[in-house]
Short mmCIF file of C-alpha atoms in Angstrom, two decimals:
data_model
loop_
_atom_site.label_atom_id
_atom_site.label_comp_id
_atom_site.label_asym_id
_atom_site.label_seq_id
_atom_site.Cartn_x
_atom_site.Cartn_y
_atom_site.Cartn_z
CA UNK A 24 -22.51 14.33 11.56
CA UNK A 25 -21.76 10.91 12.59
CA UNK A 26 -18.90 11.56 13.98
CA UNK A 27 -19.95 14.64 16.12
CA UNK A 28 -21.29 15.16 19.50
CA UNK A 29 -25.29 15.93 19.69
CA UNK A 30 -26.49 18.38 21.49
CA UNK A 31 -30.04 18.83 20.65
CA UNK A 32 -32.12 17.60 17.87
CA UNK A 33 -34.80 20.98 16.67
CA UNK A 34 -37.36 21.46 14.02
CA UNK A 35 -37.36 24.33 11.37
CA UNK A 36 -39.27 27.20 10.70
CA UNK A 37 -41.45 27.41 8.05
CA UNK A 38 -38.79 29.30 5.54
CA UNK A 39 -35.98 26.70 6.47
CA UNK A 40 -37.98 23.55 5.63
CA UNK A 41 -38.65 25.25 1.84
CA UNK A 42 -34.79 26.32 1.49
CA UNK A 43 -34.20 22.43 2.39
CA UNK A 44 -36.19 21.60 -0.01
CA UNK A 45 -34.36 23.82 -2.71
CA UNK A 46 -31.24 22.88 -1.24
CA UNK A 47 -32.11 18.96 -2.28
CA UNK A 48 -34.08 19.20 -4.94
CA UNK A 49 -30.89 19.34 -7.10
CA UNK A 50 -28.10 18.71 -5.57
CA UNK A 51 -25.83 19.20 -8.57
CA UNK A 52 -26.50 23.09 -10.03
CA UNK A 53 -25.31 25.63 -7.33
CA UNK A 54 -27.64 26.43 -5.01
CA UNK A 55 -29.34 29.87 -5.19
CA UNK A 56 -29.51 30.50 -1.51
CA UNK A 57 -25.84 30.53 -0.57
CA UNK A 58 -24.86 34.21 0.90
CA UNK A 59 -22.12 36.10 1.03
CA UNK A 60 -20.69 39.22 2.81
CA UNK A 61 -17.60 40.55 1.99
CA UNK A 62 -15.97 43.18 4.97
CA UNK A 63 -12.76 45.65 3.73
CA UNK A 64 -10.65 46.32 6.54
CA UNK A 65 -7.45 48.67 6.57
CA UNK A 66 -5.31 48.20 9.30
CA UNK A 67 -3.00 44.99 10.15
CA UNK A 68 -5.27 42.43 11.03
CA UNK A 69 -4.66 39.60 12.84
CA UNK A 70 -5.82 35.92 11.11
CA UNK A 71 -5.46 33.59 14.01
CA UNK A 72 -7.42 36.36 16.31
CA UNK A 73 -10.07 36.87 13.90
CA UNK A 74 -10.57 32.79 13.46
CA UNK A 75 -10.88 32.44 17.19
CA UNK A 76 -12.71 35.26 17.25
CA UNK A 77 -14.96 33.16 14.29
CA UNK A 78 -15.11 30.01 16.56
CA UNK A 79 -16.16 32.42 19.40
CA UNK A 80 -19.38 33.27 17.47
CA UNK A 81 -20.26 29.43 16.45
CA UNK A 82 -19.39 28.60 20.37
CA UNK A 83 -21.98 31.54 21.14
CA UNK A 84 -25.01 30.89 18.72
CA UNK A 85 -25.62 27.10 18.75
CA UNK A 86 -28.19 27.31 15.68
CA UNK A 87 -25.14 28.18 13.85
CA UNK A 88 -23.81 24.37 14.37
CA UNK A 89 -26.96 22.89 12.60
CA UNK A 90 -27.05 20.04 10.10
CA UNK A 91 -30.64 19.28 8.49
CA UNK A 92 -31.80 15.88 7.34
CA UNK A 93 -34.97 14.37 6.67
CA UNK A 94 -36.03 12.02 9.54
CA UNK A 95 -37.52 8.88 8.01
CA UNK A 96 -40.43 8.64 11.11
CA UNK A 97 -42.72 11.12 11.20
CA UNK A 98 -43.56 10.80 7.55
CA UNK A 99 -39.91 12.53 7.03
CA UNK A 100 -40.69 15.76 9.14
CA UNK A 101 -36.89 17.26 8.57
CA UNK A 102 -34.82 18.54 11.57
CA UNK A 103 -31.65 20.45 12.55
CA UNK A 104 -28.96 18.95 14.34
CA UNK A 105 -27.12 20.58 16.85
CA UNK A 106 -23.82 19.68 17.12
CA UNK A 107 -21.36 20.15 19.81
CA UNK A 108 -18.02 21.22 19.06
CA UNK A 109 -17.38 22.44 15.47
CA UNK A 110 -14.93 25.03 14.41
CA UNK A 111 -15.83 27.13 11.63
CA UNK A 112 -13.75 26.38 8.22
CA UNK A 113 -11.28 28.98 7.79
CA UNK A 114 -9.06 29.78 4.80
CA UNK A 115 -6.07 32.35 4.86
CA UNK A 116 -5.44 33.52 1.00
CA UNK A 117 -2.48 35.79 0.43
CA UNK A 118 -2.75 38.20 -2.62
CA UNK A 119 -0.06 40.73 -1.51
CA UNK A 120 2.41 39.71 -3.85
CA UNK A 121 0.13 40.34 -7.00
CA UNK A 122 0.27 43.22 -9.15
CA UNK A 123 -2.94 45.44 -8.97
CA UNK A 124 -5.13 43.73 -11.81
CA UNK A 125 -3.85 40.34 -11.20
CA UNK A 126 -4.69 40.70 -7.53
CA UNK A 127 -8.12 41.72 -8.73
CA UNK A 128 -9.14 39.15 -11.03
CA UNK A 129 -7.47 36.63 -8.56
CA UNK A 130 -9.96 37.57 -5.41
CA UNK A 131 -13.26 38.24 -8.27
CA UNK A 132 -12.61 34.33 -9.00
CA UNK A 133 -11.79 33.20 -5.54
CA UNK A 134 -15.15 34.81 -4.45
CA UNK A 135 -17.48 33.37 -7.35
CA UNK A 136 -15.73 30.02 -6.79
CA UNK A 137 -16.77 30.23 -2.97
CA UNK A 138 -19.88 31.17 -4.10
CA UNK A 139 -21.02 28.44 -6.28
CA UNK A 140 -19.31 25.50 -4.21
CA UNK A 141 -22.55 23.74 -2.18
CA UNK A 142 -23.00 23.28 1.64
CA UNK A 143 -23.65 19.64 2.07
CA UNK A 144 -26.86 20.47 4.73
CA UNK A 145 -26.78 17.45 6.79
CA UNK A 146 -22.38 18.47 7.41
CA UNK A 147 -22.51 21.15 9.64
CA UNK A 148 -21.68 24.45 9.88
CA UNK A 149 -23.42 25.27 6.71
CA UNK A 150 -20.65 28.46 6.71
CA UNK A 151 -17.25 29.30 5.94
CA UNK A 152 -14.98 32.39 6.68
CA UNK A 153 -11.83 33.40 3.76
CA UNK A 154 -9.34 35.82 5.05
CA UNK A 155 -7.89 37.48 2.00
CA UNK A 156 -5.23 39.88 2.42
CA UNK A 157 -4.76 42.19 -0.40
CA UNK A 158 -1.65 44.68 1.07
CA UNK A 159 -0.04 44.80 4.27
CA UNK A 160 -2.89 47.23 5.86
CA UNK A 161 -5.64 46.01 3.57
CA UNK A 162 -7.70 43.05 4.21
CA UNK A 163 -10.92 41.43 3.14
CA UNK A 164 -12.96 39.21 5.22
CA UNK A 165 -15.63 37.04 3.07
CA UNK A 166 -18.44 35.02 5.12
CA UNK A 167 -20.23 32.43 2.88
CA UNK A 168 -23.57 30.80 4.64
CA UNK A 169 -26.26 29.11 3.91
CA UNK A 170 -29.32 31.52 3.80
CA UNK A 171 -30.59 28.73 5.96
CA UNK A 172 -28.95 29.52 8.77
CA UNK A 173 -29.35 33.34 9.21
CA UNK A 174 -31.26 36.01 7.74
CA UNK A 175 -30.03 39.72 6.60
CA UNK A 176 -31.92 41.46 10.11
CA UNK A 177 -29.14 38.61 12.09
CA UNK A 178 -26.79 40.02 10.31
CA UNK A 179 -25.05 42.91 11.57
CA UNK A 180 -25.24 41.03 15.08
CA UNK A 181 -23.16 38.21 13.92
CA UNK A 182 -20.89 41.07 12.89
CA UNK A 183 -20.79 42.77 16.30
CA UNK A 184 -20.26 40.20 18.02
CA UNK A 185 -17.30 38.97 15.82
CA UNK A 186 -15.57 42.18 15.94
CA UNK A 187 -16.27 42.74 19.81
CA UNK A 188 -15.09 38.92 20.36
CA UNK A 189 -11.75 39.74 17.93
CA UNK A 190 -11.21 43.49 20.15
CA UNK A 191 -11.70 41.53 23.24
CA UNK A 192 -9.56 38.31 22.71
CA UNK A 193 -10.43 35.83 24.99
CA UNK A 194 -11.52 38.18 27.45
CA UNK A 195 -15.48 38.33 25.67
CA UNK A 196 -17.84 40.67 27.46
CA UNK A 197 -21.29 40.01 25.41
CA UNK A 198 -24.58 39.34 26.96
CA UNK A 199 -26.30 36.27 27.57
CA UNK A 200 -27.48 34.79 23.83
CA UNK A 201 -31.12 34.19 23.70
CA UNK A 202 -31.33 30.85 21.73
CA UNK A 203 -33.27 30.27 18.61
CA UNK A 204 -34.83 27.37 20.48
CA UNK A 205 -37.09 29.48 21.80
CA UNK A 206 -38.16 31.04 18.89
CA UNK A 207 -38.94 27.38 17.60
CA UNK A 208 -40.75 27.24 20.61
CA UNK A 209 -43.08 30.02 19.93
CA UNK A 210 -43.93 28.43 16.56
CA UNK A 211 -44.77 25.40 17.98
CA UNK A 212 -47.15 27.36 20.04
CA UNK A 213 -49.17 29.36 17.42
CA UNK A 214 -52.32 28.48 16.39
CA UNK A 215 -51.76 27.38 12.83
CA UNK A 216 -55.62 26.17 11.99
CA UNK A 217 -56.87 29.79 13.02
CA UNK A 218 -54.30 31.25 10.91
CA UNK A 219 -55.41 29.28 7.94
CA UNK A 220 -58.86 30.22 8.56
CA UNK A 221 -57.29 34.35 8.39
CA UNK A 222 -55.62 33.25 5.54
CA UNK A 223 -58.39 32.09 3.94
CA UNK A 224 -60.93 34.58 4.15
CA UNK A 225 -57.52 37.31 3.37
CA UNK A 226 -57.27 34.80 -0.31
CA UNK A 227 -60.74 34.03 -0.75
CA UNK A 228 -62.24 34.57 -4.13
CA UNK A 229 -58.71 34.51 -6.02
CA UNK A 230 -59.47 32.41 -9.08
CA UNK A 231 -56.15 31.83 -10.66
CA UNK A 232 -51.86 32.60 -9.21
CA UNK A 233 -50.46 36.09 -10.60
CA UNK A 234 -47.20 34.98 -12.75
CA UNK A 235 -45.68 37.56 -15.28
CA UNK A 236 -44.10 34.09 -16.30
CA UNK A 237 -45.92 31.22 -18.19
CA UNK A 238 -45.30 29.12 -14.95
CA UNK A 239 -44.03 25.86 -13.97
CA UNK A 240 -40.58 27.25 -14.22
CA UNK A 241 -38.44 24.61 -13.33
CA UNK A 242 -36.25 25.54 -9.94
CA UNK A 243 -32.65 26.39 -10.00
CA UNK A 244 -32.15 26.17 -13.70
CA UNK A 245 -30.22 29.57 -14.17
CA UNK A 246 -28.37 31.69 -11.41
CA UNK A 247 -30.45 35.24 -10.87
CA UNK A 248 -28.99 38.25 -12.39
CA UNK A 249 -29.05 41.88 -11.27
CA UNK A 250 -30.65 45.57 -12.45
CA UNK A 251 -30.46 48.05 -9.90
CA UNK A 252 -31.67 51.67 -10.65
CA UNK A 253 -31.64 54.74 -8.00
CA UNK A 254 -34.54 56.72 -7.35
CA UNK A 255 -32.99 60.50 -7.35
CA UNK A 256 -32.42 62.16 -3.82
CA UNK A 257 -35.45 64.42 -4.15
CA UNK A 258 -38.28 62.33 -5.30
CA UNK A 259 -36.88 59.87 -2.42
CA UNK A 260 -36.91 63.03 0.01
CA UNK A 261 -40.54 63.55 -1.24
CA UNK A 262 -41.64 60.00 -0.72
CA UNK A 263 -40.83 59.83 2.98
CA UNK A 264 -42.18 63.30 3.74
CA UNK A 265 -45.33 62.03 1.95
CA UNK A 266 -45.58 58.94 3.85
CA UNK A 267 -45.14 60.30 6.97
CA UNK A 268 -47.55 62.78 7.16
CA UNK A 269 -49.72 59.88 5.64
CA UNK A 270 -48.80 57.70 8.41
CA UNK A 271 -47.92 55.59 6.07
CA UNK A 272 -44.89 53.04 5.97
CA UNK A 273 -42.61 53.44 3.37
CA UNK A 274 -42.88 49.59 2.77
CA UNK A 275 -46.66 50.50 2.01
CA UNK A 276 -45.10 52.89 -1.09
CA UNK A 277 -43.09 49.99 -2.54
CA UNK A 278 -45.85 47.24 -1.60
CA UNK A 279 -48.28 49.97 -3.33
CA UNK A 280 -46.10 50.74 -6.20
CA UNK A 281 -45.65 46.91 -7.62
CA UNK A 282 -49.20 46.15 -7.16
CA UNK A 283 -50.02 48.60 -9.54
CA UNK A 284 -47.13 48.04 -11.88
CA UNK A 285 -48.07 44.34 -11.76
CA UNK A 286 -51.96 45.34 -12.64
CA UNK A 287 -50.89 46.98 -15.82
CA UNK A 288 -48.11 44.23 -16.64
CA UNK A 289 -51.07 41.82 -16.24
CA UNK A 290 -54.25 43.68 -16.90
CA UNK A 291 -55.70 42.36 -13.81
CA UNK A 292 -57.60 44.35 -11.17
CA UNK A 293 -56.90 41.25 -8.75
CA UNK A 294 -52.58 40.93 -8.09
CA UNK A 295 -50.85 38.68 -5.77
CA UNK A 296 -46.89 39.19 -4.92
CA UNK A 297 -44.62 37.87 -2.10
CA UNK A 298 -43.07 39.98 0.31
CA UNK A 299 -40.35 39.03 2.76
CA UNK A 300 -41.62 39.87 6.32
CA UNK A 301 -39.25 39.84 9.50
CA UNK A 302 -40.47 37.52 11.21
CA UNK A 303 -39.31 38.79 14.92
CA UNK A 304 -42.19 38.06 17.18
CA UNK A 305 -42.22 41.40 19.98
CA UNK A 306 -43.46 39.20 22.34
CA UNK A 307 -40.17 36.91 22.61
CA UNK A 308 -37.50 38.41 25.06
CA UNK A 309 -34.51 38.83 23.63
CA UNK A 310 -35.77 38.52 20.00
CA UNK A 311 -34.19 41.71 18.88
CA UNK A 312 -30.62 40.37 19.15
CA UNK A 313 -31.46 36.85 18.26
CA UNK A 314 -29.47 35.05 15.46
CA UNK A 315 -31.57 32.64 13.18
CA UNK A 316 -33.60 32.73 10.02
CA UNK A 317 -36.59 34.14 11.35
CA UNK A 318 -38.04 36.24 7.81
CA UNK A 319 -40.82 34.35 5.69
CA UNK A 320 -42.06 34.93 2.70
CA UNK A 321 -45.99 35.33 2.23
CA UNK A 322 -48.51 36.53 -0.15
CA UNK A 323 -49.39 40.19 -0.67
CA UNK A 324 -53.28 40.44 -2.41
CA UNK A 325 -54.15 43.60 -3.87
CA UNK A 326 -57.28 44.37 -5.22
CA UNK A 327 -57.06 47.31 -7.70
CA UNK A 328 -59.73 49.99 -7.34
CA UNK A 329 -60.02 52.84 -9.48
CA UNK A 330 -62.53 55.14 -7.93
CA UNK A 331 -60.20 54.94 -5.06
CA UNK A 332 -57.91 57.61 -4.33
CA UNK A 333 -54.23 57.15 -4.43
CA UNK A 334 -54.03 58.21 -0.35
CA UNK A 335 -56.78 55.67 0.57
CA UNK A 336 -55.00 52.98 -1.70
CA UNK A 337 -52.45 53.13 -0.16
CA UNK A 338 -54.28 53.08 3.71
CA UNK A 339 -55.82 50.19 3.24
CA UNK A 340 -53.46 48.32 1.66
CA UNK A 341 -51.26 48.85 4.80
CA UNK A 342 -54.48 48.37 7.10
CA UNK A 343 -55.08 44.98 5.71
CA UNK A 344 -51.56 44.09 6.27
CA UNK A 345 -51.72 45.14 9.57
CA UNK A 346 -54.51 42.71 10.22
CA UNK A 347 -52.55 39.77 8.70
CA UNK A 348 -49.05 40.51 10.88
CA UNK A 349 -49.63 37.78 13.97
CA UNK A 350 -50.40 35.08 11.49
CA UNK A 351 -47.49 35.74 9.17
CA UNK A 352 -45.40 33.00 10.06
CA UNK A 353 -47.27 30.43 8.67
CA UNK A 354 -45.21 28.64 5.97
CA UNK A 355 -46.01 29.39 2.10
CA UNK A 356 -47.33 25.73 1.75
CA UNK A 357 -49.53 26.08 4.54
CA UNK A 358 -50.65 29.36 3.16
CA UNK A 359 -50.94 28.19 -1.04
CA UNK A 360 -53.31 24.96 0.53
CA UNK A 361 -55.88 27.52 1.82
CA UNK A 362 -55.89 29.02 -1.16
CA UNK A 363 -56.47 25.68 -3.08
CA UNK A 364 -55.08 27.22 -6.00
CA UNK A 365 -51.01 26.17 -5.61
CA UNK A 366 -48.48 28.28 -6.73
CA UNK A 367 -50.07 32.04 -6.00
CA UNK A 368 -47.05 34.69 -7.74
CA UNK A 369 -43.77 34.86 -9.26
CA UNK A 370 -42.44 37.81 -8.03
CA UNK A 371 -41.69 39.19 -4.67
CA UNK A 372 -40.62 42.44 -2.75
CA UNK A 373 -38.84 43.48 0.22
CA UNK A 374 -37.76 46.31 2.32
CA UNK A 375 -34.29 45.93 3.70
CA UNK A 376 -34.99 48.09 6.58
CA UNK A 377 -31.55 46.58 8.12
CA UNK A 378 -28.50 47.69 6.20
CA UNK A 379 -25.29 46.65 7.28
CA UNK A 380 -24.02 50.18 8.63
CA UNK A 381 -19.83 50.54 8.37
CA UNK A 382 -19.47 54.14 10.62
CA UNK A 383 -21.55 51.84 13.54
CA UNK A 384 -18.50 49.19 14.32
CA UNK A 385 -16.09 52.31 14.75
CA UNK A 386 -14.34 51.25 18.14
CA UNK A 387 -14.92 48.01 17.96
CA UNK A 388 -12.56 46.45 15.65
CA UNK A 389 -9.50 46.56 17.78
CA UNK A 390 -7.49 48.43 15.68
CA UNK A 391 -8.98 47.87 12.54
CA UNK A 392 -11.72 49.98 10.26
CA UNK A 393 -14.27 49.01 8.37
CA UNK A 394 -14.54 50.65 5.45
CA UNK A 395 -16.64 48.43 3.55
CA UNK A 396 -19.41 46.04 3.72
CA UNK A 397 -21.25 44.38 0.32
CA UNK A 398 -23.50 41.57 1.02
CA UNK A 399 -24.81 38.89 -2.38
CA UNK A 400 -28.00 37.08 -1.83
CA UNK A 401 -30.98 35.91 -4.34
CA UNK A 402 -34.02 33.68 -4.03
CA UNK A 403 -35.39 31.00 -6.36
CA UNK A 404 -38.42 32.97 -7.38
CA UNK A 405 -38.67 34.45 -11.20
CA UNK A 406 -38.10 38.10 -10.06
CA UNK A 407 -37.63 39.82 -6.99
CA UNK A 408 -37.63 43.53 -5.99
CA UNK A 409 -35.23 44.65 -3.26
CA UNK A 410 -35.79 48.21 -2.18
CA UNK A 411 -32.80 49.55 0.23
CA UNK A 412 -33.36 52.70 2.13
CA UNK A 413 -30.43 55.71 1.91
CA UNK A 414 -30.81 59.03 0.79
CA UNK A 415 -31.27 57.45 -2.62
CA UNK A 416 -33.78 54.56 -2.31
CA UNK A 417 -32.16 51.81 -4.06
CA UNK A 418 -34.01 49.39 -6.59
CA UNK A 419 -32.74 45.93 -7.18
CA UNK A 420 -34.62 43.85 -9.53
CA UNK A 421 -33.22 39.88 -9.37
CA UNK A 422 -34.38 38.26 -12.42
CA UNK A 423 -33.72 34.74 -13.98
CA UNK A 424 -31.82 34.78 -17.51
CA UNK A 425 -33.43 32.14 -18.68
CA UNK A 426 -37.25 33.88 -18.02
CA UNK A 427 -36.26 37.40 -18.62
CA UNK A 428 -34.04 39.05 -20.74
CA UNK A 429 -32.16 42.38 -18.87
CA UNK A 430 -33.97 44.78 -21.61
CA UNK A 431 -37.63 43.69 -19.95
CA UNK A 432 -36.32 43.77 -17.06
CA UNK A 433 -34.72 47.62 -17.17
CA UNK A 434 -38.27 48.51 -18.27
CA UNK A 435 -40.02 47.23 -15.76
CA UNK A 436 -37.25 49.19 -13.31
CA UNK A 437 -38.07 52.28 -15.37
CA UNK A 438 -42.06 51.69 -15.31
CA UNK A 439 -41.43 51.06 -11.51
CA UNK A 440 -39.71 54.78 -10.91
CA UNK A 441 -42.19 56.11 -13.15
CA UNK A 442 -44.58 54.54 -10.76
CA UNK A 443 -43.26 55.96 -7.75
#
């Protein structure tokens, strides 16, 4: 960063001053919270387009040139650096003389290997693009990031924009970029001590955290691994119908679901679980086609009661998530401190209400399709449920090896259908 051109100095959100502290807190085991998204093209593409085309988006989005250190004033209050002029790193790999199997196992390792090698988070950009062409007419564009930098709802923007940039060459008709500085701007401008206080009374009388773990599970000590079950077609037909003549969300269901799969994996009528929540204030212009990290993760209390019906379960557990939406960007720390309690839960949830859809870029790619699109994220916590909407509602459950073995683990994903 020395060596680079400043352009602004920012703070971080809530979520990006805990991923910093992952990110540091050992520096040596691969880091958890390095994504990936890996687009198939078929058509002839063009490397040095698409890389200006790359360059083009980290012009565009200036949070996207960020470095973060720890400032030694202000009791080491971290911050992003915003540097001028940085290209994004760009690597052209060339499989197209391998055999079918060779050519395989060659791109599986080149992937993983991109995959485990760390961002250094004070060297910016915290991303990197590998072109990897696979035939003539085949192609496969990988994006490594640091979860950091983006989130999974900025995601199919940074794609639009790339493929609109690479159609358009230099000739780049998007709109004006809103700039995450204003969203750190909005922040800076909530009310965080009445938010505690709603946080507080939302927490109050929870005696002890909700772990399905013994706790104290040191961080980063094994990379998460993966179950992923699909809920048939018809029961996932039958959910929606239900929960919208409910007027119910189907984030409710899944929120609903866990809580009471976690009461009977804990025997407690009291359950606390993370969620992942958007983030997007409605009030910031512009916020819908912003590019950032602006999700968080925060606690989810359910209090089990039995003489309640399932229907009016499930209202009020949405109602008194409703109440807690404009104070949801409070960071976990700020959150656990009301609590008094520290660490609240060990396993989270979220609804990925923003797939990355491949018939929506058709037109855009300048002579290219997109005929796939697989994203690979995890998160530091124990386990994690990942619901993704489609005609079959898919179930991933991200566990840690060395917390859970994969037969728990498929019978909690069983219990969990059974639930629903």
């Amino acid at each position: 960063m020395s060596k680079t051109r400043l352009e602004s100095v920012l703070p971080l959100s809530p979520l990006q001053e805990g991923l910093l502290f992952h990110a540091l807190y050992d520096e040596q085991s691969p880091d958890v919270y390095v994504v990936q998204l890996a687009l198939e093209f078929e058509g002839a593409v063009g490397p040095e387009r698409l890389r200006t085309a790359a360059d083009a988006i980290l012009k565009r989005h200036a949070n996207l040139r960020a470095g973060f250190r720890q400032r030694r004033q202000q009791e080491g209050q971290p911050v992003q650096l915003i540097a001028t002029d940085v290209r994004a790193p760009w690597q052209l790999v060339d499989l197209r003389a391998h055999g079918t199997e060779a050519r395989t196992a060659s791109l599986e390792k080149a992937v993983a290997e991109e995959k485990a090698r760390r961002f250094d988070m004070a060297r910016p950009p915290l991303l990197r693009f590998t072109l990897f062409r696979l035939e003539d007419e085949r192609s496969i564009l990988l994006l490594t990031a640091h979860h950091i930098l983006l989130d999974g709802w900025s995601m199919p923007i940074v794609m639009r924009e790339l493929f609109e940039s690479y159609a358009d060459g230099d000739d780049v008709r998007l709109p004006r970029v809103t700039p995450y500085r204003d969203y750190l701007a909005w922040l800076t401008a909530r009310d965080r001590e009445a938010s505690k206080v709603v946080w507080a009374q939302a927490l109050s009388g929870l005696e002890e955290p909700c772990r399905l773990t013994l706790g104290g599970a040191q961080i980063g000590v094994a990379h998460p691994e993966k179950v992923t079950r699909m809920v048939p077609a018809e029961l996932t037909e039958l959910l929606q119908k239900r929960a919208r003549s409910s007027g119910l969300t189907m984030n409710t269901l899944v929120q609903g679901a866990w809580a009471l799969l976690l009461g009977a994996l804990t025997g407690r009528d009291d359950v606390v679980f993370g969620t992942t929540v958007s983030g997007r204030p409605p009030e910031l212009p512009g916020v819908e086609s912003m590019v950032g990290l602006f999700i968080n993760t925060v606690p989810v209390r359910v209090q089990l009661d039995s003489s309640e019906t399932l229907l009016d379960f499930l209202t009020r557990v949405q109602r008194e998530q409703s109440e807690l939406l404009d104070h949801q960007y409070l960071s976990m720390a700020d959150i656990q401190q009301t609590a008094g309690i520290g660490e609240l839960f060990d396993t989270t949830t979220v609804y990925e209400n923003y797939p990355l859809d491949v018939g929506e870029f058709a037109g855009t790619l300048g002579g290219l399709r997109l005929v796939d699109a697989k994203g690979d994220d995890a998160a530091h916590y124990p386990l994690t449920l990942a619901v993704v909407p489609g005609p079959e509602l898919q179930l991933k459950l991200g566990y840690r090896p060395d917390l859970f073995d994969q037969e728990a683990v498929d019978g909690i994903a069983s219990r969990l259908v059974a639930v629903l």
